[in-house]
Short mmCIF file of C-alpha atoms in Angstrom, two decimals:
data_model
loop_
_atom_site.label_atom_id
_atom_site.label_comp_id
_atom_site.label_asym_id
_atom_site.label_seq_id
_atom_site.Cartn_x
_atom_site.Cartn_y
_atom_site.Cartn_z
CA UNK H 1 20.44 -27.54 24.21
CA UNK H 2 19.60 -26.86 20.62
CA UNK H 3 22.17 -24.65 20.22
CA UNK H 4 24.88 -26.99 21.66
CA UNK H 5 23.49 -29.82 19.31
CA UNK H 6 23.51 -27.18 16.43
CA UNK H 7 27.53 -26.19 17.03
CA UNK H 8 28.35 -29.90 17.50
CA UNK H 9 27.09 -30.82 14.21
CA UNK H 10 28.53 -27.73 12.92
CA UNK H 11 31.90 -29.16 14.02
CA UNK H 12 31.71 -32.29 12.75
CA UNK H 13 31.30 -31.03 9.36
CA UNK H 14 34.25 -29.12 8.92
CA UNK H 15 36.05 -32.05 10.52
CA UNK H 16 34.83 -33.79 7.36
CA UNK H 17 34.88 -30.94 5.02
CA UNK H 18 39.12 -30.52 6.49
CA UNK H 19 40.12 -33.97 6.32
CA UNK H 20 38.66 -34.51 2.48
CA UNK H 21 40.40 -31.58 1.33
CA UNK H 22 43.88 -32.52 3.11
CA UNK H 23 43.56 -35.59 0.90
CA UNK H 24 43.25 -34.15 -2.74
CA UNK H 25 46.85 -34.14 -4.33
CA UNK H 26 48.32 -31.09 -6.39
CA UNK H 27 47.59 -33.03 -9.68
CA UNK H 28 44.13 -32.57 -8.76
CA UNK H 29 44.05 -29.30 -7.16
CA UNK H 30 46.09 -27.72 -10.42
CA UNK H 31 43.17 -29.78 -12.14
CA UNK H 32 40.30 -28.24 -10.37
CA UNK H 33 42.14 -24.72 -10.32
CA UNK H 34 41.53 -25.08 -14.64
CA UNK H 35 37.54 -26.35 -13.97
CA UNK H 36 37.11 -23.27 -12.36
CA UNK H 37 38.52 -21.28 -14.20
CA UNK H 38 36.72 -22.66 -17.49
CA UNK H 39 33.25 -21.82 -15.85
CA UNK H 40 34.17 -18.87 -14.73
CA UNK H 41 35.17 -18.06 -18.83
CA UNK H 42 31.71 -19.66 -19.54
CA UNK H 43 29.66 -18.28 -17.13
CA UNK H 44 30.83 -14.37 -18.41
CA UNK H 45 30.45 -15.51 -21.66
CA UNK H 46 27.03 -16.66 -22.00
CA UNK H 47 25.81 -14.21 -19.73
CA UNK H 48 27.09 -11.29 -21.43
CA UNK H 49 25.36 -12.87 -24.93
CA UNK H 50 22.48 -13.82 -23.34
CA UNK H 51 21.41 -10.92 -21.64
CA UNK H 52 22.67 -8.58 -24.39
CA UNK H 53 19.92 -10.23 -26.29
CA UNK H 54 17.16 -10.43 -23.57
CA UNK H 55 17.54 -6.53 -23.18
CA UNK H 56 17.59 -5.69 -26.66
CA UNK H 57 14.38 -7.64 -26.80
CA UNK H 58 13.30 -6.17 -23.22
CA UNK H 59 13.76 -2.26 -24.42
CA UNK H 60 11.07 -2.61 -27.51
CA UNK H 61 8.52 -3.75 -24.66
CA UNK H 62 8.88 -2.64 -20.70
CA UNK H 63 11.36 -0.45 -19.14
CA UNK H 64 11.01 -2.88 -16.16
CA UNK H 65 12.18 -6.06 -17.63
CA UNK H 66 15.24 -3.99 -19.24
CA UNK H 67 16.49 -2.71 -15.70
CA UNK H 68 15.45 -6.22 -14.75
CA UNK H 69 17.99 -8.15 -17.00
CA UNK H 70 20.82 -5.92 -15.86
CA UNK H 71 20.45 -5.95 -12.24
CA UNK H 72 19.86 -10.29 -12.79
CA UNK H 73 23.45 -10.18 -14.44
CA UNK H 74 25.75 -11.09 -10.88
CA UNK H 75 23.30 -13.71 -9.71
CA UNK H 76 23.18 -15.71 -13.10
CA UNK H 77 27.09 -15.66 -13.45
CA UNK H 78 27.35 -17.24 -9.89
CA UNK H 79 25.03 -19.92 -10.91
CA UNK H 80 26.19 -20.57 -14.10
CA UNK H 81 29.86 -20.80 -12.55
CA UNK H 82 28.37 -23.34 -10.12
CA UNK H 83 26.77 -25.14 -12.43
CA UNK H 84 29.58 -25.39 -14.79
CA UNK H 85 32.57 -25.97 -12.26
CA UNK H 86 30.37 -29.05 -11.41
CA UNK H 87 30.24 -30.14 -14.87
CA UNK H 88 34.64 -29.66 -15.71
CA UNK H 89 34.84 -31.24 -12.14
CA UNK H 90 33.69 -34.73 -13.03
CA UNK H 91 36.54 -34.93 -15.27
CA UNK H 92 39.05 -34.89 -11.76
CA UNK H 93 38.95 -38.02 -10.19
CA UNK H 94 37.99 -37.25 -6.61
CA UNK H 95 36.58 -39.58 -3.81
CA UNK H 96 33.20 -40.10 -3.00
CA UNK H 97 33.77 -37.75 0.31
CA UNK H 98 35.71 -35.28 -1.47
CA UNK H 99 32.45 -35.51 -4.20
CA UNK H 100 30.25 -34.93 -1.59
CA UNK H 101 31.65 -31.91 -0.14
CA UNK H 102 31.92 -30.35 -3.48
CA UNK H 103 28.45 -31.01 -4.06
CA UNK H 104 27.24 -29.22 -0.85
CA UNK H 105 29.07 -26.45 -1.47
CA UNK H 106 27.59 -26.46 -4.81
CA UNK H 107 24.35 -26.50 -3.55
CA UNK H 108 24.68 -23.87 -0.87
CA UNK H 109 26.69 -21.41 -3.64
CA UNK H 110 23.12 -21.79 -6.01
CA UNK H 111 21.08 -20.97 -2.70
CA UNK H 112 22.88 -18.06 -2.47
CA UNK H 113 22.63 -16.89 -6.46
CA UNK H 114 18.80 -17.47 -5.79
CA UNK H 115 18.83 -15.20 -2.69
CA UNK H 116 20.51 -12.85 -4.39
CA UNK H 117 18.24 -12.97 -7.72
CA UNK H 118 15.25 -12.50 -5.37
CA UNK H 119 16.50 -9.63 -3.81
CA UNK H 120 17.26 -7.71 -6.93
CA UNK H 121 13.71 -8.92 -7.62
CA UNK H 122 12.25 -7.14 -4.16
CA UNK H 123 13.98 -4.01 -4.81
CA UNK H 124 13.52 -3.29 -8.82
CA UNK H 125 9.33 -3.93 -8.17
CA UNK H 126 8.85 -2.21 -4.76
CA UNK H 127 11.49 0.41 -5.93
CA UNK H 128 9.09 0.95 -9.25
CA UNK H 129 5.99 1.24 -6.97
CA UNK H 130 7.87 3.60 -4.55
CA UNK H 131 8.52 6.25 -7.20
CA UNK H 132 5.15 5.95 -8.48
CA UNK H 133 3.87 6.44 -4.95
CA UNK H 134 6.35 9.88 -5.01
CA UNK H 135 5.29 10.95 -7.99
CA UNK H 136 1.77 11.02 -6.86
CA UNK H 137 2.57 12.51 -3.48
CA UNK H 138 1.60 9.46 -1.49
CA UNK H 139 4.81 9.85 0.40
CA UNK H 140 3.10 7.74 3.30
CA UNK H 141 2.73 4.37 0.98
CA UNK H 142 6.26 4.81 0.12
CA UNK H 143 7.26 4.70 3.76
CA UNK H 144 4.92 1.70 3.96
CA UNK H 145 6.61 -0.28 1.07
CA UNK H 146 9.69 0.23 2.45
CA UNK H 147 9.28 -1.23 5.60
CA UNK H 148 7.38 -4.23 3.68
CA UNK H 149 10.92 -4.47 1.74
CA UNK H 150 13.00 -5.17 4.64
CA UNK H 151 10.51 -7.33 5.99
CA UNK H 152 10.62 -9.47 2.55
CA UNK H 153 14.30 -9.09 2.80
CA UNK H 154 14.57 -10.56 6.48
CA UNK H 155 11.97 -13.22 5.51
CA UNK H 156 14.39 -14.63 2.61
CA UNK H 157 17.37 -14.50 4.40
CA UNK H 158 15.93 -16.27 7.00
CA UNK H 159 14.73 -19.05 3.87
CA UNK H 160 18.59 -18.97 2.69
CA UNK H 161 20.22 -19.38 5.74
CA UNK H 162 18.21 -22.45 6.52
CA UNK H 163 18.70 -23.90 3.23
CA UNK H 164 22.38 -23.30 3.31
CA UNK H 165 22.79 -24.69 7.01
CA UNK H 166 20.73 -27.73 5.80
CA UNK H 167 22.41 -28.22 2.91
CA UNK H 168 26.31 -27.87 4.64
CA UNK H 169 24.91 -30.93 6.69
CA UNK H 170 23.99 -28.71 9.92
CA UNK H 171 21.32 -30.57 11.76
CA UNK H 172 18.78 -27.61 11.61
CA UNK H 173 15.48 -28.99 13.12
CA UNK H 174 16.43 -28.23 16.65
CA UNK H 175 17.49 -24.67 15.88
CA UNK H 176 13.97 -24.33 13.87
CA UNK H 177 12.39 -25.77 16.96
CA UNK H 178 14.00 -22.88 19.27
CA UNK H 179 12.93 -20.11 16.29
CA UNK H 180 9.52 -21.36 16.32
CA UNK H 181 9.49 -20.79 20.58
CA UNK H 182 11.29 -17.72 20.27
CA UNK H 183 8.88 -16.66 16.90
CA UNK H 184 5.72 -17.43 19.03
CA UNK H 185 6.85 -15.59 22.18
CA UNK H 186 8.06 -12.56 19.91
CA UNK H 187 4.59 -12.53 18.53
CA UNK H 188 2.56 -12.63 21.41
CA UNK H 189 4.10 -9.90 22.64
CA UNK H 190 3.94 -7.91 19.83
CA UNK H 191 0.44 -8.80 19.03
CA UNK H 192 -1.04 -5.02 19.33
CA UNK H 193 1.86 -3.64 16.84
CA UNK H 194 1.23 -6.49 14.24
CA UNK H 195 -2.56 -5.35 14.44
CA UNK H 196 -2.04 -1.65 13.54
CA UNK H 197 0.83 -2.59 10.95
CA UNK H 198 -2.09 -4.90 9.06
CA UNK H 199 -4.35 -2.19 9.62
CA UNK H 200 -2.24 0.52 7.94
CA UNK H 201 -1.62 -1.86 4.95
CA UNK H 202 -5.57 -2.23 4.98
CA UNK H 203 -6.20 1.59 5.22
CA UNK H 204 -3.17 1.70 2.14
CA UNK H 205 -4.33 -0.97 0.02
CA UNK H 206 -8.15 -0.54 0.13
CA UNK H 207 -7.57 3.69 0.74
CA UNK H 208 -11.11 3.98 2.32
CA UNK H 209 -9.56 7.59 3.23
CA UNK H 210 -6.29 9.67 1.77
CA UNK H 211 -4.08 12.42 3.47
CA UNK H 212 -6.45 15.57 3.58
CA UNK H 213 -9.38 13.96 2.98
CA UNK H 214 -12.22 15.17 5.61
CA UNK H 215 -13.63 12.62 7.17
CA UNK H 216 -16.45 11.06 9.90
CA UNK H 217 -14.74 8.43 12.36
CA UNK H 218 -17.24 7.26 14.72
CA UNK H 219 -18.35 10.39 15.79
CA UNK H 220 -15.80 12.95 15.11
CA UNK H 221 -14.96 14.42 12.57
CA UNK H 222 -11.65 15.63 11.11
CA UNK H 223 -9.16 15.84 8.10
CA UNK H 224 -6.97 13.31 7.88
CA UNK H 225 -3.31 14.61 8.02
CA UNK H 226 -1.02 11.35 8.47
CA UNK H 227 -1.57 7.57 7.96
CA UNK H 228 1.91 6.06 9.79
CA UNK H 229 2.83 2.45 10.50
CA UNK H 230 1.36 2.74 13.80
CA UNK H 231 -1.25 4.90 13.91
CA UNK H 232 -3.56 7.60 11.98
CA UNK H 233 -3.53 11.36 12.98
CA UNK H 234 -6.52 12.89 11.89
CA UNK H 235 -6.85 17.30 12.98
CA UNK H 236 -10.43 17.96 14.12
CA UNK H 237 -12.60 20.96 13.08
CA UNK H 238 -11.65 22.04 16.75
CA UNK H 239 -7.98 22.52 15.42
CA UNK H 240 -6.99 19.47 17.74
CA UNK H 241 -4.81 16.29 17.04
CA UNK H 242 -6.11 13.00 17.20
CA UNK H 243 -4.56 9.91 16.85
CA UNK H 244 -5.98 6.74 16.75
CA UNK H 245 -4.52 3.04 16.34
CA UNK H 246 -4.41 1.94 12.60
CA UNK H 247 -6.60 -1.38 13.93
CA UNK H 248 -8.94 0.75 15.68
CA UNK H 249 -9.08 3.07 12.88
CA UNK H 250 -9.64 0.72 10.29
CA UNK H 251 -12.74 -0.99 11.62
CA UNK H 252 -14.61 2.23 12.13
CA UNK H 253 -17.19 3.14 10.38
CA UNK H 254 -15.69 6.15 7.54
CA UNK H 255 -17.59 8.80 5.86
CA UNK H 256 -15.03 10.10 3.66
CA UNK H 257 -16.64 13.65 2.46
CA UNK H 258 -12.95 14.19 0.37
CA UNK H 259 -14.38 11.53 -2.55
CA UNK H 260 -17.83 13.24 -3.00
CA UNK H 261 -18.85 14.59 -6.66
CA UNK H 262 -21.04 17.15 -5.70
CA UNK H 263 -22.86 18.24 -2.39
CA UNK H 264 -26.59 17.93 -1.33
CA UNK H 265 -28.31 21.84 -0.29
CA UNK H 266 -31.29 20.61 1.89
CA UNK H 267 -33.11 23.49 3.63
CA UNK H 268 -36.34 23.07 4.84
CA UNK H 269 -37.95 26.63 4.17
CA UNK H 270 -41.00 27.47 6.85
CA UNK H 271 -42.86 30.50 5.47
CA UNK H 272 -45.66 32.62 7.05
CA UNK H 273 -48.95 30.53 8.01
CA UNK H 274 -51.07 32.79 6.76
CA UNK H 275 -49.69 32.98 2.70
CA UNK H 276 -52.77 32.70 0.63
CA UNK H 277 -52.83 29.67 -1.12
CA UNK H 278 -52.43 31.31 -4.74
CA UNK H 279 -49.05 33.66 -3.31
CA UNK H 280 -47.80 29.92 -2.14
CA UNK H 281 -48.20 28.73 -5.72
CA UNK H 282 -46.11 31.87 -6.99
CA UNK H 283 -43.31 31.30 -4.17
CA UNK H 284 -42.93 27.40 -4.94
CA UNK H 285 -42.82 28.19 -9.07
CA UNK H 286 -40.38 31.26 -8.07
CA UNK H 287 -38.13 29.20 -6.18
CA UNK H 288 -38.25 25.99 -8.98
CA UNK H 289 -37.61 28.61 -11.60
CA UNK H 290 -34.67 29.75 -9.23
CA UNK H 291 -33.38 26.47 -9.08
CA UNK H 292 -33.50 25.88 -12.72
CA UNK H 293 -31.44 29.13 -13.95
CA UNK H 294 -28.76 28.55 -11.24
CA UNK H 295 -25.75 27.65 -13.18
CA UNK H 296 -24.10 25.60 -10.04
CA UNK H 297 -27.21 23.60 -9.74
CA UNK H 298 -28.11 20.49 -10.89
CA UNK H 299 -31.26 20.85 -12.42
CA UNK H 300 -32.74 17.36 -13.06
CA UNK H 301 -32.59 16.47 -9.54
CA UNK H 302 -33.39 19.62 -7.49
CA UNK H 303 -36.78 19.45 -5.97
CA UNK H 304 -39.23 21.62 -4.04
CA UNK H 305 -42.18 20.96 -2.42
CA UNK H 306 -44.69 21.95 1.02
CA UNK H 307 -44.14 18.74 3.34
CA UNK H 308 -46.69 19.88 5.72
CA UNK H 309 -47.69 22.44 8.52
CA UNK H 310 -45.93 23.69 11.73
CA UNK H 311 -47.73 25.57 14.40
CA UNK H 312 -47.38 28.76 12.89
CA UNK H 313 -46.02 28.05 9.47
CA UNK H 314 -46.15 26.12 6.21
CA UNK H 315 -42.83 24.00 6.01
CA UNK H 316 -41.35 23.37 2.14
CA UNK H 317 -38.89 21.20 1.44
CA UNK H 318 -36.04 22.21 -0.95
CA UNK H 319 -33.24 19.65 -2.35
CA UNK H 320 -30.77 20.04 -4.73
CA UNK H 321 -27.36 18.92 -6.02
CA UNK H 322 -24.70 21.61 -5.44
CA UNK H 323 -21.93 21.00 -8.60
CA UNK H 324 -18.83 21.21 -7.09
CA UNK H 325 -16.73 19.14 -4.42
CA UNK H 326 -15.29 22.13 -2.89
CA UNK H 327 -16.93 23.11 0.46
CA UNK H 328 -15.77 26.40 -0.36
CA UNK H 329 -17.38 26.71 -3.27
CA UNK H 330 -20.58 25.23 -1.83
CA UNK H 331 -20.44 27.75 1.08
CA UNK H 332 -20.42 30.44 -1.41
CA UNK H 333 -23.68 28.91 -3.69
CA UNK H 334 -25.27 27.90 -0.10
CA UNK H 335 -25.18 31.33 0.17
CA UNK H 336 -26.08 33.18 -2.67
CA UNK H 337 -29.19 30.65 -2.71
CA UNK H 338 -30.44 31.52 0.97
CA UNK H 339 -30.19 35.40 -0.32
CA UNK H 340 -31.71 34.65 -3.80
CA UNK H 341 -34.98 33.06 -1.29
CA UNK H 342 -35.45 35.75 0.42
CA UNK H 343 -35.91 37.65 -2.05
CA UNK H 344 -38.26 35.36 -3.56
CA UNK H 345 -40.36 35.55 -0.42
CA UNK H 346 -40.06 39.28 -0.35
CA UNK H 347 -41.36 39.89 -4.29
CA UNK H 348 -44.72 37.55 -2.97
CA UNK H 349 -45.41 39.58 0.13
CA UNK H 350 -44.58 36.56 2.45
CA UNK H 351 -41.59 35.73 4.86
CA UNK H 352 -40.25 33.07 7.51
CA UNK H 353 -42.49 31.99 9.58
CA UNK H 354 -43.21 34.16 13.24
CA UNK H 355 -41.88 31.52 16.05
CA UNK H 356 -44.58 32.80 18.59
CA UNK H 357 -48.19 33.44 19.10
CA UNK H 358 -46.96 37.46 20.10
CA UNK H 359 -45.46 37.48 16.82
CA UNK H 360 -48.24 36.19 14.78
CA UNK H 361 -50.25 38.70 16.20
#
């Protein structure tokens, strides 16, 4: 029904449009043939001065607005042709049908120089933001932007055509009537896939994780390898792939280990039971001092200290700030620290602590 009512009015609009323009005489189209071409004279003229200027003026301040000026230069000479054919054309003397025509066409023409100006617009910025996104080997947000483009792109054609179709004298409430149906239906069904697209803009734009960051989801853990339109593949410690929905993903809870300055080396050290009191002086200043000297350690905040008594041992506490972001790296200091202990333990004639009564014996 709406799109019968749509093609009748469609109809009866070029019936109008024919019979106005069967009644303009050659006198008048020879007339309107010089109108045209004046604007079209005018139009290259003042464009071609005009943005001369502007992108002199544009190159002393932003790349941007320079490439900006030049790609704006075919939608401002079909508006300024528009808007100057309608000027020379008041000088014909044409009905008030004939005027009316010519006006609509008008009207849809500068609809269409906007359209066209926006989507030179769409692609200079997001083009801009693309090649930043290259250069700093977020190849994933590019992918995203460009999708976004030819969504923006679909969007204002979709604005245009409307306004042109209203503006030819199409009747177009019925046909928005059957988009907004057709738009709800379309949505409902694609509910889930609108969910992880928001949520991959949400993981882009607020980047609580980046490719090759390791990570805590919930309760796995992983590096992340690929952050898609759909969906985020993350490769476990277990060498497996998972892959989770963006929405899902993005309402977990993330631990993203990949943004951490430095890493936390938190043994709890349970020595022999029976250390004299005096030798557990010496080990806790031998393992401060230890602390102190080590050159990937941060020494204002590393701490040690007995906590308290186990069955058959004396438990101390050590904390410090490992210097470096690398697990790697704090593998290798882990390391050399746990050695560097034991031989702390060994110089004071004490040890770890015996696990059983046979032992302690």
């Amino acid at each position: 029904m709406w799109a019968t009512l749509a093609v009748q009015t469609h109809s009866r609009v070029l019936e109008l449009a024919v019979r106005a323009f069967s009644r303009i005489d050659p006198e008048q189209w020879f007339a309107l043939l010089v109108a045209f071409g004046a604007a079209v004279v005018c139009a290259w003229v003042i464009t071609t001065i005009a943005l001369r200027a502007l992108c002199r003026i544009a190159r002393r301040t932003m790349p941007l607005d320079d490439s900006f000026f030049v790609l704006a230069r075919g939608p401002l000479r079909l508006a300024l042709l528009v808007l100057g054919f309608s000027l020379f054309r008041q000088l014909v003397d044409l009905s008030k049908l004939q005027e009316s025509i010519f006006g609509r066409i008008e009207s849809c023409l500068f609809v269409l120089a906007g359209f066209w100006l926006l989507m030179r617009m769409v692609d200079l910025l997001l083009g801009d933001y693309r090649r930043r996104f290259q250069r700093r080997g977020q190849g994933q947000a590019g992918a995203m932007l460009g999708l976004v483009q030819r969504l923006a792109k679909i969007a204002a054609l979709g604005i245009a055509a409307i306004t042109v179709l209203d503006n030819a004298g199409v009747h177009v409430t019925a046909l928005l009537a059957g988009l907004g149906l057709g738009g709800v239906a379309v949505a409902l069904a694609a509910q889930k896939s609108i969910e992880n697209l928001f949520g991959g803009l949400t993981l882009y734009l607020d980047r609580p994780v980046r490719v090759g960051n390791l990570c805590r989801f919930g309760d796995r853990l992983g590096v992340v390898e690929e952050i898609g339109l759909r969906s985020t593949r993350v490769r476990t410690l277990d060498r497996t792939l998972v892959t989770v929905a963006n929405a899902e993903f993005a309402n977990l809870q993330l631990e993203n280990f990949g943004q951490r300055d430095k890493v936390w080396f938190h043994p709890t050290l349970a020595i022999r039971s029976n250390t004299p009191p005096d030798r557990l002086r010496e080990i806790l200043g031998g393992l401060r001092e230890l602390l102190a000297k080590h050159p990937q350690i941060e020494a204002d905040t590393a701490r040690v200290r007995v906590m308290g008594f186990g069955a058959y041992s004396i438990n101390i506490d050590i904390s410090a700030y490992v210097t470096t972001p690398s697990l790697d790296e704090y593998f290798e200091t882990a390391e050399s620290l746990n050695l560097a202990i034991l031989d702390v333990l060994a110089a004071h004639g004490s040890g770890i602590a015996f696990t059983s009564p046979a032992e302690f014996k």
